[in-house]
Short mmCIF file of C-alpha atoms in Angstrom, two decimals:
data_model
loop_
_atom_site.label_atom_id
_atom_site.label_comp_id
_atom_site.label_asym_id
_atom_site.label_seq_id
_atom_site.Cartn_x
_atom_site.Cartn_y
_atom_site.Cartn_z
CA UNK A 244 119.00 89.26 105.28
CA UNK A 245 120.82 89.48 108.84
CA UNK A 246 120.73 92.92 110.65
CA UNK A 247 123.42 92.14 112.55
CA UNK A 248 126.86 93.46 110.38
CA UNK A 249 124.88 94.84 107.82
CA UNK A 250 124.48 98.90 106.96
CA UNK A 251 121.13 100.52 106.36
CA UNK A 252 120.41 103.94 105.33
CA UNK A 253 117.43 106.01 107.17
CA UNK A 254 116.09 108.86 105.86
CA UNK A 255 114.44 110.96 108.35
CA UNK A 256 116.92 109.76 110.41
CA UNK A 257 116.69 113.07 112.77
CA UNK A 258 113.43 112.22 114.85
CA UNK A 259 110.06 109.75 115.06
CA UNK A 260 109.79 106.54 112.92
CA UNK A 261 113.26 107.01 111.66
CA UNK A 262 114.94 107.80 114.83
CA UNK A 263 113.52 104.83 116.30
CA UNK A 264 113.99 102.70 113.54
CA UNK A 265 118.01 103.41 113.85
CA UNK A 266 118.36 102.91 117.38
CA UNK A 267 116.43 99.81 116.97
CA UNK A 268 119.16 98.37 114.24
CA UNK A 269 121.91 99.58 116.23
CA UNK A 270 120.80 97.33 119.16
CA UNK A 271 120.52 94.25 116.63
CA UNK A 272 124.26 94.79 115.68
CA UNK A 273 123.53 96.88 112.38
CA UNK A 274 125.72 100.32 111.08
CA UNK A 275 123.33 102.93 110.28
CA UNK A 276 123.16 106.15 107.99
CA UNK A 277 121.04 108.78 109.03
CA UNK A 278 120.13 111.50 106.34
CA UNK A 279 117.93 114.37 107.16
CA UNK A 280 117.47 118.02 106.34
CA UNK A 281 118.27 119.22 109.90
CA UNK A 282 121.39 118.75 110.02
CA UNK A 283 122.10 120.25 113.68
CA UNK A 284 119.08 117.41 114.49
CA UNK A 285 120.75 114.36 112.61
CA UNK A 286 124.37 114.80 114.12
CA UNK A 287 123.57 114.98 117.51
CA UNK A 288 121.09 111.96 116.72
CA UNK A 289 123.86 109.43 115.28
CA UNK A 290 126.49 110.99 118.39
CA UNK A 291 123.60 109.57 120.57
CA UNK A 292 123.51 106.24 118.60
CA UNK A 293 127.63 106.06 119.18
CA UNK A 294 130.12 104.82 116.61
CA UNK A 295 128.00 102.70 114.02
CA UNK A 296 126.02 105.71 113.21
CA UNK A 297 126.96 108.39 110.44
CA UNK A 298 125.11 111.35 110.43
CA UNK A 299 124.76 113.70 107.46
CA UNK A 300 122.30 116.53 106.88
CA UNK A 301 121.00 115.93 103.39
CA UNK A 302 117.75 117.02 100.83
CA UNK A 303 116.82 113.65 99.84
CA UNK A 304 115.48 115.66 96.37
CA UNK A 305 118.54 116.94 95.73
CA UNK A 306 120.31 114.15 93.53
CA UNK A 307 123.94 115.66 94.28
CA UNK A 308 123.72 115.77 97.84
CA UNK A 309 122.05 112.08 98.10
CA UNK A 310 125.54 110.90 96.11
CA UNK A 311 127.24 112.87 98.22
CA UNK A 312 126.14 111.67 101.34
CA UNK A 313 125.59 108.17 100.07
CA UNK A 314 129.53 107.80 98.88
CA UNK A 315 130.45 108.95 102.22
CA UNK A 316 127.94 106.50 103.94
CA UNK A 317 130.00 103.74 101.43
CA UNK A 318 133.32 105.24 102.55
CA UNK A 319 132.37 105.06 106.04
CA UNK A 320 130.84 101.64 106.63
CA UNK A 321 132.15 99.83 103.07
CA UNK A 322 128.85 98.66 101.59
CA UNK A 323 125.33 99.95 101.98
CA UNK A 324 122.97 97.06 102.06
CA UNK A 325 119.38 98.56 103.18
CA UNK A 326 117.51 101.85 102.86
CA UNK A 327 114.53 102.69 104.84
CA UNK A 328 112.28 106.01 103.56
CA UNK A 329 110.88 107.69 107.19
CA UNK A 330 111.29 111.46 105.46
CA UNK A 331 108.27 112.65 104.57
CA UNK A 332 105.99 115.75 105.47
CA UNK A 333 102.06 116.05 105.64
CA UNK A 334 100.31 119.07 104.31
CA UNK A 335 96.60 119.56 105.17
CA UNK A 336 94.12 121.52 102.58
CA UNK A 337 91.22 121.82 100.64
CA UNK A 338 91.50 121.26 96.84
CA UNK A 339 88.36 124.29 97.16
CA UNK A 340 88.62 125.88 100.68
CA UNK A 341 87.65 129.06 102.16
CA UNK A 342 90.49 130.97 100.35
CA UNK A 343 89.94 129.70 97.20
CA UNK A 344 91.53 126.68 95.26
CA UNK A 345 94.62 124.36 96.77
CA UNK A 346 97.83 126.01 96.19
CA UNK A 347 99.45 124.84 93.56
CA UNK A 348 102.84 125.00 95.08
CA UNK A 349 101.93 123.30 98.16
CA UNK A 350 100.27 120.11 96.51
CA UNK A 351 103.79 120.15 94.32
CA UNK A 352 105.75 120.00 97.66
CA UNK A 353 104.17 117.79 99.23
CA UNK A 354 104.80 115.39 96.22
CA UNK A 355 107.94 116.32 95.68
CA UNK A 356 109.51 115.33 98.98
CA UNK A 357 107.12 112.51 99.59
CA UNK A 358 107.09 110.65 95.82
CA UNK A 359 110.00 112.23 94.11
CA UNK A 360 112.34 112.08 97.48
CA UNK A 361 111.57 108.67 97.89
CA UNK A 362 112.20 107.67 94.42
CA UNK A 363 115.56 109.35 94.03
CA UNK A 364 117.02 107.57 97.18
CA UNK A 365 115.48 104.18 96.30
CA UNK A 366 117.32 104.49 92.76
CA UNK A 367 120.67 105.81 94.13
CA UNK A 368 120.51 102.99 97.12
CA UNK A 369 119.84 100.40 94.84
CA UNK A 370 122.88 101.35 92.45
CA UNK A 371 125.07 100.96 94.82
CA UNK A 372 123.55 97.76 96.56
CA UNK A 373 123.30 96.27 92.94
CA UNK A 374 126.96 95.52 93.03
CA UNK A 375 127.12 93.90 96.92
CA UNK A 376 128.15 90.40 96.53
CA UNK A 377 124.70 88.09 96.75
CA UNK A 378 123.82 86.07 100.33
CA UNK A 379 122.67 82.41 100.51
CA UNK A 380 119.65 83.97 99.57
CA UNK A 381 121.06 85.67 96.33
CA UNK A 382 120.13 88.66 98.12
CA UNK A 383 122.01 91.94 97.71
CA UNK A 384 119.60 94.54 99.38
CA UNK A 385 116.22 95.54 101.08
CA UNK A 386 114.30 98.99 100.05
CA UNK A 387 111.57 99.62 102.58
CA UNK A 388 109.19 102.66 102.16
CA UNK A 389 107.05 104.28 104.13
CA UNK A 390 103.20 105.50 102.72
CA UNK A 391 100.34 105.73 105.24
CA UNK A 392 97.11 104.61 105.88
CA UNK A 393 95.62 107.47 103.92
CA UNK A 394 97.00 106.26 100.45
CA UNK A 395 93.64 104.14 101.17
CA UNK A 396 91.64 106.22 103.87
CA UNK A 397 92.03 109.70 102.70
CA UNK A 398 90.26 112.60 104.82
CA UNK A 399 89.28 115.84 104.11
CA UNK A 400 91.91 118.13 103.38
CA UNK A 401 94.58 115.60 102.48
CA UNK A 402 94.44 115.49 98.74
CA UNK A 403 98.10 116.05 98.34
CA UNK A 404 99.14 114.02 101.17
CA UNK A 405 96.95 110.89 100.35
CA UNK A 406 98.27 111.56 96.59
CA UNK A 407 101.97 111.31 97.34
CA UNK A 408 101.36 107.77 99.99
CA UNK A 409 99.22 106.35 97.17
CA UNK A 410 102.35 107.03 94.69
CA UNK A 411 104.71 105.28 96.93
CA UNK A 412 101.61 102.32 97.58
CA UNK A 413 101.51 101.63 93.42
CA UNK A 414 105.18 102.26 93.23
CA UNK A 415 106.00 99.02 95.53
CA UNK A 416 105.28 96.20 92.90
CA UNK A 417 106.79 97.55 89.70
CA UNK A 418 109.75 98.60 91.64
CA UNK A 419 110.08 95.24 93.76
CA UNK A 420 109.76 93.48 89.82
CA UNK A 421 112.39 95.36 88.21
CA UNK A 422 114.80 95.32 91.37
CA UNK A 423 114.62 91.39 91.54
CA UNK A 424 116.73 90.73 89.07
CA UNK A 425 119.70 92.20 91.04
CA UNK A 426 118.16 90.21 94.26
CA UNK A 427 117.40 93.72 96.03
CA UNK A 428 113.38 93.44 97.79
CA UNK A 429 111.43 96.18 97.93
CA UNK A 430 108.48 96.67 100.84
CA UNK A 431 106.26 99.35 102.34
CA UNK A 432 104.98 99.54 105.33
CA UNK A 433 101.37 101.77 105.83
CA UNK A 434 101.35 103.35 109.50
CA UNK A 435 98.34 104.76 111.38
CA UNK A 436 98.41 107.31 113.52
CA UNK A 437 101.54 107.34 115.57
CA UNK A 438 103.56 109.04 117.97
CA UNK A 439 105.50 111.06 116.04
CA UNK A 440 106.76 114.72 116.79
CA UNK A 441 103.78 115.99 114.29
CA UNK A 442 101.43 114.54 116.67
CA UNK A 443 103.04 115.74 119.72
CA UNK A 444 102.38 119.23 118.59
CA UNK A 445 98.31 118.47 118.88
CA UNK A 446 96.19 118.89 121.34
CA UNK A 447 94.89 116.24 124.20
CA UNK A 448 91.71 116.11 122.58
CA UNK A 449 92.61 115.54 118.98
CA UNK A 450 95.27 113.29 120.35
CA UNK A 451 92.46 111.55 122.72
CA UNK A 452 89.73 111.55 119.31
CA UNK A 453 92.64 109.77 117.11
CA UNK A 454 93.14 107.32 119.77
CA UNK A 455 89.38 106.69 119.69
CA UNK A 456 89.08 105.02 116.13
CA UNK A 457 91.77 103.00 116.65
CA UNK A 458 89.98 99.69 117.11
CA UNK A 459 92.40 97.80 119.09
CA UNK A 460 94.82 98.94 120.62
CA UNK A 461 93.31 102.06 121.18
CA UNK A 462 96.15 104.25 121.06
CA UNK A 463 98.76 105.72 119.00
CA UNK A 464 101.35 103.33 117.23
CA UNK A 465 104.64 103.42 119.00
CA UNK A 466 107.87 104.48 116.79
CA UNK A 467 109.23 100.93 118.83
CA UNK A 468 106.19 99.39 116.79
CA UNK A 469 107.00 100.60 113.02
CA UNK A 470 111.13 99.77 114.27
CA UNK A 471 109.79 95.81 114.81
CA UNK A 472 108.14 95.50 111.81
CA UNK A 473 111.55 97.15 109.73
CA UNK A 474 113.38 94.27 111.15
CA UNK A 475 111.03 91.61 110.60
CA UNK A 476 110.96 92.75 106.60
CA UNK A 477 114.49 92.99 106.62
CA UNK A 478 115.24 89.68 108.03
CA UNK A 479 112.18 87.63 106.03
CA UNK A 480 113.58 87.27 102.42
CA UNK A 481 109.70 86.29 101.29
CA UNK A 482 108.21 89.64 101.86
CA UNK A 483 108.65 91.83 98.44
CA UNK A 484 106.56 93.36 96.75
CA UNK A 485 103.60 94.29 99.11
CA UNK A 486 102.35 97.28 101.53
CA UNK A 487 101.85 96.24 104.94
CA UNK A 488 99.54 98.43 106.96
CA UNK A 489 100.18 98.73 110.41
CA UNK A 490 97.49 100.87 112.17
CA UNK A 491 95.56 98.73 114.85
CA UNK A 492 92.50 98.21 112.30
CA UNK A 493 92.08 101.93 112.20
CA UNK A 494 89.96 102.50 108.68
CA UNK A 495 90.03 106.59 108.91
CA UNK A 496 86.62 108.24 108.27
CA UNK A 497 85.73 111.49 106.17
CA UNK A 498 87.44 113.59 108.52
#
């Protein structure tokens, strides 16, 4: 599938990998929808991006407000033919910890914005991109999702972070099966550690220590980086089905 005249939807749309990811398919001729719960954050974001940008503030659990925002993304543009899943948060604890046991209703956020937030735009995107006429491919639409390098590499403390990537990891195939039959693809891509506004709030020398397992390059991924590789699964019509990692050979250690 071309980028160029073609309208994606980008969740986390406000800042890091989906920030970048939208400004890098507005500069390869593409319409973009930016959802995100700040919605101060998102409309100033799309204003940046100019007029093939929409920006809507938007709880990607919240099935309502998806339509919503999706039928006004439709309304907008005409025809929604991509969605790329950057919203996501992290959550860091120990299932036994100092305080006692993991709380319960953090593990169940974490998943619900993460697995269930996911899920919910991937089947409302792919409603609506069911009935987009086919390309020469007999292509109607591209799902990418984001999980992370600890759906495989879990640390310490990130039970219900490595839980939630790991869903979205074993959620790729059977999704990317059933979805073929109405020519939509469905890919993930697995970052590393990268320069996102989570990481800008650490220190020099956790930043510097990351960095330092990273076998090559030795540095933090670059939003530019995850952007390029969106593109590439966009416009290769072969790739369906399977997690691509993206992380500089980093395989993370116990902690």
């Amino acid at each position: 599938m071309r980028v160029a005249e073609h309208t994606f939807v980008i969740t986390g749309g406000a800042s890091g990998l989906g920030a970048a990811t939208a400004q890098h398919l507005v500069t390869q001729g593409a319409s973009v929808v930016l959802l995100d719960i700040n919605q101060q954050a998102v409309v100033a974001q799309a204003e940046v991006l100019g007029p093939h940008a929409l920006g809507l503030a938007c709880d990607i659990c919240d099935s309502e407000q998806v339509q919503l925002a999706l039928d006004a993304a439709t309304e907008r543009f005409g025809a929604l033919h991509g969605l790329i899943n950057c919203a996501g948060i992290v959550g860091a604890q120990r299932i036994l910890g100092r305080k006692g046991p993991h709380d319960l209703d953090d593990f169940s956020r974490v998943l619900q914005i993460n697995v269930i937030g996911s899920f919910n735009m991937l089947r409302l995107t792919a409603q609506i991109m069911a009935n987009n006429p086919v390309n020469e491919e007999g292509e109607r639409g591209v799902i990418i999702n984001t999980a992370s390098v600890a759906a495989y590499d879990g640390q310490l403390g990130q039970a219900a972070y490595a839980a939630s990537k790991g869903a979205i990891v074993s959620l790729t195939l059977p999704a990317a099966r059933e979805l073929a039959g109405f020519g939509i693809r469905v890919m993930t891509i697995a970052p590393g550690v990268f320069e996102t506004p989570m990481m800008a709030g650490m220190t020099d020398e956790v930043r510097a220590s990351l960095c330092a397992d990273v076998p090559f390059p030795a540095r933090l991924g670059k939003p530019d980086e995850y952007a390029a590789l969106a593109q590439h699964i966009i416009e290769n019509s072969m790739l369906n089905g399977e997690v691509i990692r993206i992380d500089g050979a980093l395989r993370m250690g116990v902690k």
